[in-house]
XYZ file of N, CA, C and O in Angstrom:
436
model
N 108.213 97.854 82.979
C 108.778 96.833 82.145
C 107.624 96.097 81.476
O 106.676 95.725 82.145
N 107.662 95.930 80.165
C 106.604 95.223 79.456
C 107.195 93.996 78.785
O 108.296 94.039 78.248
N 106.454 92.894 78.842
C 106.866 91.652 78.214
C 105.739 91.172 77.312
O 104.572 91.342 77.639
N 106.088 90.568 76.205
C 105.098 89.911 75.357
C 105.516 88.458 75.261
O 106.652 88.165 74.887
N 104.643 87.560 75.625
C 104.948 86.141 75.677
C 104.154 85.440 74.590
O 102.927 85.524 74.548
N 104.861 84.768 73.711
C 104.210 84.013 72.646
C 104.401 82.531 72.924
O 105.456 82.106 73.363
N 103.399 81.760 72.652
C 103.505 80.314 72.815
C 102.447 79.642 71.975
O 101.709 80.293 71.232
N 102.395 78.360 72.105
C 101.409 77.600 71.338
C 100.000 78.015 71.753
O 99.627 77.896 72.907
N 99.246 78.557 70.806
C 97.868 79.017 71.032
C 97.766 80.078 72.129
O 96.730 80.230 72.753
N 98.860 80.796 72.388
C 98.855 81.782 73.463
C 99.528 83.061 73.003
O 100.565 83.035 72.380
N 98.928 84.172 73.318
C 99.541 85.488 73.117
C 99.226 86.280 74.380
O 98.087 86.661 74.615
N 100.242 86.484 75.215
C 100.049 87.108 76.519
C 100.876 88.381 76.574
O 102.042 88.382 76.212
N 100.274 89.471 77.029
C 100.982 90.731 77.231
C 101.060 90.988 78.731
O 100.042 90.940 79.426
N 102.275 91.256 79.230
C 102.487 91.452 80.665
C 103.158 92.801 80.878
O 104.147 93.118 80.220
N 102.621 93.587 81.805
C 103.204 94.879 82.168
C 103.508 94.837 83.657
O 102.632 94.511 84.462
N 104.752 95.144 84.033
C 105.170 95.100 85.437
C 105.744 96.456 85.819
O 106.601 96.993 85.115
N 105.265 97.026 86.912
C 105.851 98.261 87.427
C 105.618 98.346 88.924
O 105.072 97.436 89.529
N 106.060 99.431 89.517
C 105.823 99.668 90.937
C 104.982 100.931 91.088
O 104.934 101.765 90.189
N 104.322 101.028 92.207
C 103.451 102.178 92.468
C 104.208 103.168 93.355
O 104.610 102.822 94.469
N 104.419 104.392 92.888
C 105.322 105.320 93.583
C 104.787 105.926 94.875
O 105.569 106.305 95.727
N 103.481 106.060 95.051
C 103.049 106.855 96.194
C 102.969 106.119 97.518
O 102.388 106.606 98.466
N 103.586 104.973 97.631
C 103.698 104.347 98.946
C 105.067 104.657 99.574
O 105.308 104.390 100.733
N 105.966 105.267 98.800
C 107.299 105.609 99.306
C 107.197 106.555 100.499
O 106.281 107.348 100.611
N 108.176 106.452 101.383
C 108.251 107.297 102.580
C 107.007 107.176 103.451
O 106.595 108.129 104.095
N 106.378 106.003 103.423
C 105.192 105.724 104.239
C 104.046 106.692 103.988
O 103.253 106.981 104.875
N 103.956 107.211 102.769
C 102.867 108.123 102.442
C 101.524 107.404 102.467
O 100.514 107.992 102.849
N 101.501 106.147 102.047
C 100.266 105.356 102.047
C 100.594 103.921 102.421
O 101.666 103.420 102.113
N 99.636 103.257 103.031
C 99.787 101.831 103.329
C 99.361 101.022 102.102
O 98.760 101.559 101.162
N 99.650 99.744 102.118
C 99.231 98.873 101.016
C 97.719 98.921 100.830
O 97.219 99.040 99.718
N 96.970 98.830 101.924
C 95.502 98.846 101.841
C 94.989 100.161 101.253
O 94.020 100.172 100.501
N 95.637 101.270 101.585
C 95.239 102.565 101.009
C 95.540 102.615 99.512
O 94.747 103.144 98.735
N 96.673 102.036 99.099
C 97.006 101.988 97.671
C 95.957 101.170 96.918
O 95.478 101.580 95.863
N 95.580 100.012 97.466
C 94.556 99.175 96.830
C 93.254 99.947 96.702
O 92.606 99.934 95.651
N 92.877 100.654 97.754
C 91.631 101.425 97.732
C 91.675 102.491 96.633
O 90.701 102.684 95.906
N 92.794 103.186 96.492
C 92.919 104.241 95.483
C 92.948 103.647 94.073
O 92.244 104.100 93.176
N 93.765 102.616 93.870
C 93.928 102.023 92.534
C 92.680 101.299 92.056
O 92.371 101.316 90.875
N 91.988 100.629 92.960
C 90.824 99.812 92.594
C 89.508 100.428 93.044
O 88.517 99.733 93.211
N 89.497 101.737 93.219
C 88.294 102.424 93.675
C 87.111 102.095 92.774
O 87.210 102.171 91.550
N 85.997 101.695 93.371
C 84.751 101.347 92.676
C 84.876 100.112 91.793
O 84.004 99.865 90.961
N 85.935 99.325 91.926
C 86.082 98.083 91.171
C 85.900 96.898 92.109
O 86.202 96.967 93.295
N 85.393 95.815 91.571
C 85.182 94.608 92.352
C 86.474 93.790 92.349
O 86.798 93.141 91.372
N 87.250 93.868 93.424
C 88.513 93.141 93.500
C 88.425 92.057 94.561
O 87.557 92.070 95.428
N 89.329 91.093 94.453
C 89.393 90.046 95.467
C 90.821 89.938 95.976
O 91.776 90.298 95.290
N 90.939 89.445 97.205
C 92.249 89.257 97.812
C 92.744 87.857 97.487
O 91.977 86.894 97.518
N 94.021 87.757 97.142
C 94.657 86.482 96.847
C 96.022 86.477 97.530
O 96.467 87.495 98.050
N 96.683 85.323 97.522
C 98.034 85.239 98.073
C 98.953 84.757 96.965
O 98.686 83.759 96.313
N 99.991 85.516 96.706
C 100.994 85.166 95.709
C 102.268 84.852 96.472
O 102.897 85.751 97.024
N 102.635 83.574 96.502
C 103.745 83.113 97.331
C 103.472 83.603 98.751
O 102.343 83.464 99.213
N 104.422 84.204 99.471
C 104.084 84.627 100.835
C 103.479 86.027 100.905
O 103.316 86.573 101.988
N 103.152 86.619 99.766
C 102.733 88.019 99.736
C 101.222 88.164 99.597
O 100.571 87.423 98.871
N 100.718 89.178 100.273
C 99.309 89.544 100.136
C 99.140 90.260 98.802
O 99.990 91.046 98.391
N 98.045 89.989 98.110
C 97.798 90.621 96.812
C 96.305 90.801 96.612
O 95.491 90.126 97.233
N 95.965 91.726 95.735
C 94.578 91.936 95.312
C 94.554 91.919 93.796
O 95.521 92.309 93.141
N 93.427 91.491 93.237
C 93.337 91.373 91.787
C 91.968 91.847 91.310
O 90.958 91.642 91.969
N 91.985 92.518 90.163
C 90.765 92.940 89.468
C 90.781 92.273 88.101
O 91.815 92.239 87.438
N 89.644 91.755 87.695
C 89.541 91.112 86.387
C 88.540 91.859 85.518
O 87.445 92.183 85.976
N 88.941 92.138 84.278
C 88.078 92.802 83.307
C 88.076 91.967 82.026
O 89.105 91.431 81.647
N 86.929 91.875 81.360
C 86.828 91.102 80.120
C 86.237 91.961 79.023
O 85.397 92.813 79.274
N 86.688 91.700 77.782
C 86.128 92.403 76.637
C 85.485 91.442 75.641
O 85.214 91.804 74.511
N 85.244 90.210 76.043
C 84.628 89.226 75.169
C 85.626 88.205 74.650
O 85.312 87.037 74.500
N 86.851 88.639 74.348
C 87.856 87.717 73.846
C 89.061 87.643 74.789
O 89.519 86.580 75.130
N 89.550 88.804 75.200
C 90.696 88.854 76.104
C 90.233 89.143 77.524
O 89.222 89.798 77.744
N 91.015 88.662 78.464
C 90.803 88.961 79.873
C 92.016 89.730 80.364
O 93.147 89.374 80.055
N 91.772 90.784 81.124
C 92.860 91.555 81.720
C 92.740 91.433 83.228
O 91.686 91.689 83.801
N 93.821 91.014 83.843
C 93.879 90.977 85.302
C 94.979 91.912 85.760
O 96.085 91.895 85.231
N 94.662 92.721 86.753
C 95.627 93.623 87.363
C 95.844 93.177 88.802
O 94.891 93.119 89.579
N 97.074 92.852 89.120
C 97.455 92.415 90.458
C 98.226 93.526 91.151
O 99.096 94.150 90.548
N 97.926 93.766 92.412
C 98.732 94.621 93.279
C 99.288 93.715 94.370
O 98.525 93.125 95.140
N 100.611 93.587 94.413
C 101.267 92.666 95.330
C 101.997 93.473 96.398
O 102.775 94.376 96.083
N 101.743 93.146 97.654
C 102.384 93.816 98.788
C 103.792 93.263 98.938
O 104.066 92.389 99.750
N 104.698 93.776 98.133
C 106.062 93.260 98.016
C 107.001 94.191 98.765
O 107.497 95.173 98.217
N 107.261 93.883 100.025
C 108.004 94.797 100.897
C 109.466 94.952 100.509
O 110.116 95.894 100.946
N 110.008 94.067 99.674
C 111.388 94.179 99.252
C 111.638 95.307 98.271
O 112.771 95.693 98.026
N 110.594 95.873 97.696
C 110.733 96.980 96.757
C 110.668 98.299 97.501
O 110.000 98.411 98.524
N 111.324 99.313 96.946
C 111.317 100.611 97.612
C 109.908 101.185 97.703
O 109.571 101.878 98.647
N 109.055 100.896 96.719
C 107.681 101.409 96.778
C 106.789 100.506 97.608
O 105.764 100.936 98.116
N 107.144 99.229 97.713
C 106.351 98.307 98.509
C 105.203 97.661 97.769
O 104.664 96.676 98.223
N 104.803 98.191 96.607
C 103.677 97.623 95.869
C 104.106 97.348 94.435
O 104.582 98.228 93.735
N 103.921 96.120 94.029
C 104.232 95.691 92.677
C 102.925 95.569 91.914
O 101.978 94.948 92.395
N 102.844 96.214 90.741
C 101.646 96.112 89.910
C 101.992 95.238 88.703
O 102.954 95.495 87.999
N 101.182 94.197 88.488
C 101.365 93.309 87.351
C 100.044 93.259 86.599
O 99.024 92.873 87.157
N 100.068 93.680 85.335
C 98.884 93.622 84.479
C 99.120 92.561 83.418
O 100.169 92.553 82.772
N 98.151 91.677 83.241
C 98.266 90.606 82.260
C 97.037 90.631 81.370
O 95.905 90.632 81.857
N 97.267 90.660 80.052
C 96.201 90.603 79.062
C 96.366 89.294 78.300
O 97.419 89.050 77.710
N 95.357 88.439 78.335
C 95.485 87.124 77.720
C 94.113 86.540 77.428
O 93.109 86.958 77.990
N 94.086 85.547 76.535
C 92.853 84.789 76.357
C 93.024 83.364 76.878
O 92.183 82.514 76.690
N 94.144 83.101 77.564
C 94.343 81.813 78.231
C 94.116 82.012 79.726
O 93.873 83.117 80.180
N 94.222 80.959 80.479
C 93.978 81.050 81.922
C 95.260 80.746 82.696
O 95.277 79.911 83.575
N 96.330 81.443 82.372
C 97.633 81.206 82.983
C 98.009 82.305 83.969
O 99.175 82.461 84.288
N 97.064 83.063 84.433
C 97.353 84.267 85.205
C 98.123 84.007 86.497
O 99.215 84.534 86.687
N 97.554 83.237 87.411
C 98.151 83.097 88.734
C 99.530 82.454 88.683
O 100.445 82.873 89.389
N 99.705 81.442 87.838
C 101.021 80.802 87.752
C 102.044 81.749 87.142
O 103.211 81.759 87.546
N 101.623 82.578 86.202
C 102.528 83.549 85.590
C 102.928 84.622 86.601
O 104.100 84.999 86.691
N 101.989 85.095 87.387
C 102.292 86.095 88.413
C 103.259 85.514 89.445
O 104.217 86.167 89.848
N 103.038 84.269 89.851
C 103.955 83.624 90.797
C 105.360 83.534 90.217
O 106.346 83.788 90.916
N 105.479 83.203 88.936
C 106.790 83.119 88.293
C 107.470 84.488 88.242
O 108.681 84.598 88.471
N 106.701 85.540 87.963
C 107.258 86.898 87.925
C 107.767 87.299 89.311
O 108.867 87.826 89.462
N 106.975 87.031 90.341
C 107.374 87.392 91.704
C 108.610 86.599 92.124
O 109.524 87.148 92.740
N 108.687 85.323 91.757
C 109.888 84.531 92.066
C 111.108 85.125 91.383
O 112.183 85.193 91.967
N 110.968 85.563 90.137
C 112.085 86.164 89.405
C 112.529 87.459 90.082
O 113.719 87.735 90.184
N 111.585 88.240 90.566
C 111.919 89.503 91.224
C 112.619 89.237 92.555
O 113.477 90.005 92.979
N 112.276 88.124 93.211
C 112.963 87.776 94.452
C 114.447 87.539 94.200
O 115.279 87.806 95.047
N 114.791 87.053 93.016
C 116.171 86.765 92.673
C 116.893 88.034 92.246
O 118.042 88.273 92.588
N 116.213 88.889 91.473
C 116.810 90.124 90.970
C 116.122 91.320 91.622
O 114.928 91.284 91.863
N 116.863 92.358 91.846
C 116.226 93.575 92.333
C 115.646 94.321 91.153
O 115.985 94.058 89.997
N 114.763 95.242 91.388
C 114.104 96.012 90.336
C 115.159 96.763 89.509
O 114.997 96.938 88.314
N 116.266 97.188 90.121
C 117.292 97.931 89.408
C 118.053 97.057 88.420
O 118.641 97.553 87.479
N 118.052 95.742 88.612
C 118.772 94.832 87.736
C 117.998 94.455 86.490
O 118.544 93.816 85.609
N 116.724 94.796 86.389
C 115.910 94.381 85.232
C 116.491 94.898 83.971
O 116.834 95.860 83.621
């Protein structure tokens, strides 16, 4: 699911999906993080009650952050949220997305 958010002095692109290879206990959350963020400098954060990891990349004007959230309510267990922006609204936006997903299941999007 991709969203484009426009606002005053803000142009934010958000991509939300799930990671398929954790289904049927094929991989743990930590193994998914290792595979997805291999050789990247990531940090651990907490998004609401969920464990998450984030990688930040910059191109001079825009910043891209990729979050992997250990969201056990999803069939895959891992929620990937990518945000491209030149503002600093990342963590609050990710929290809002996760709260929305708590209300709706992935199938209802």
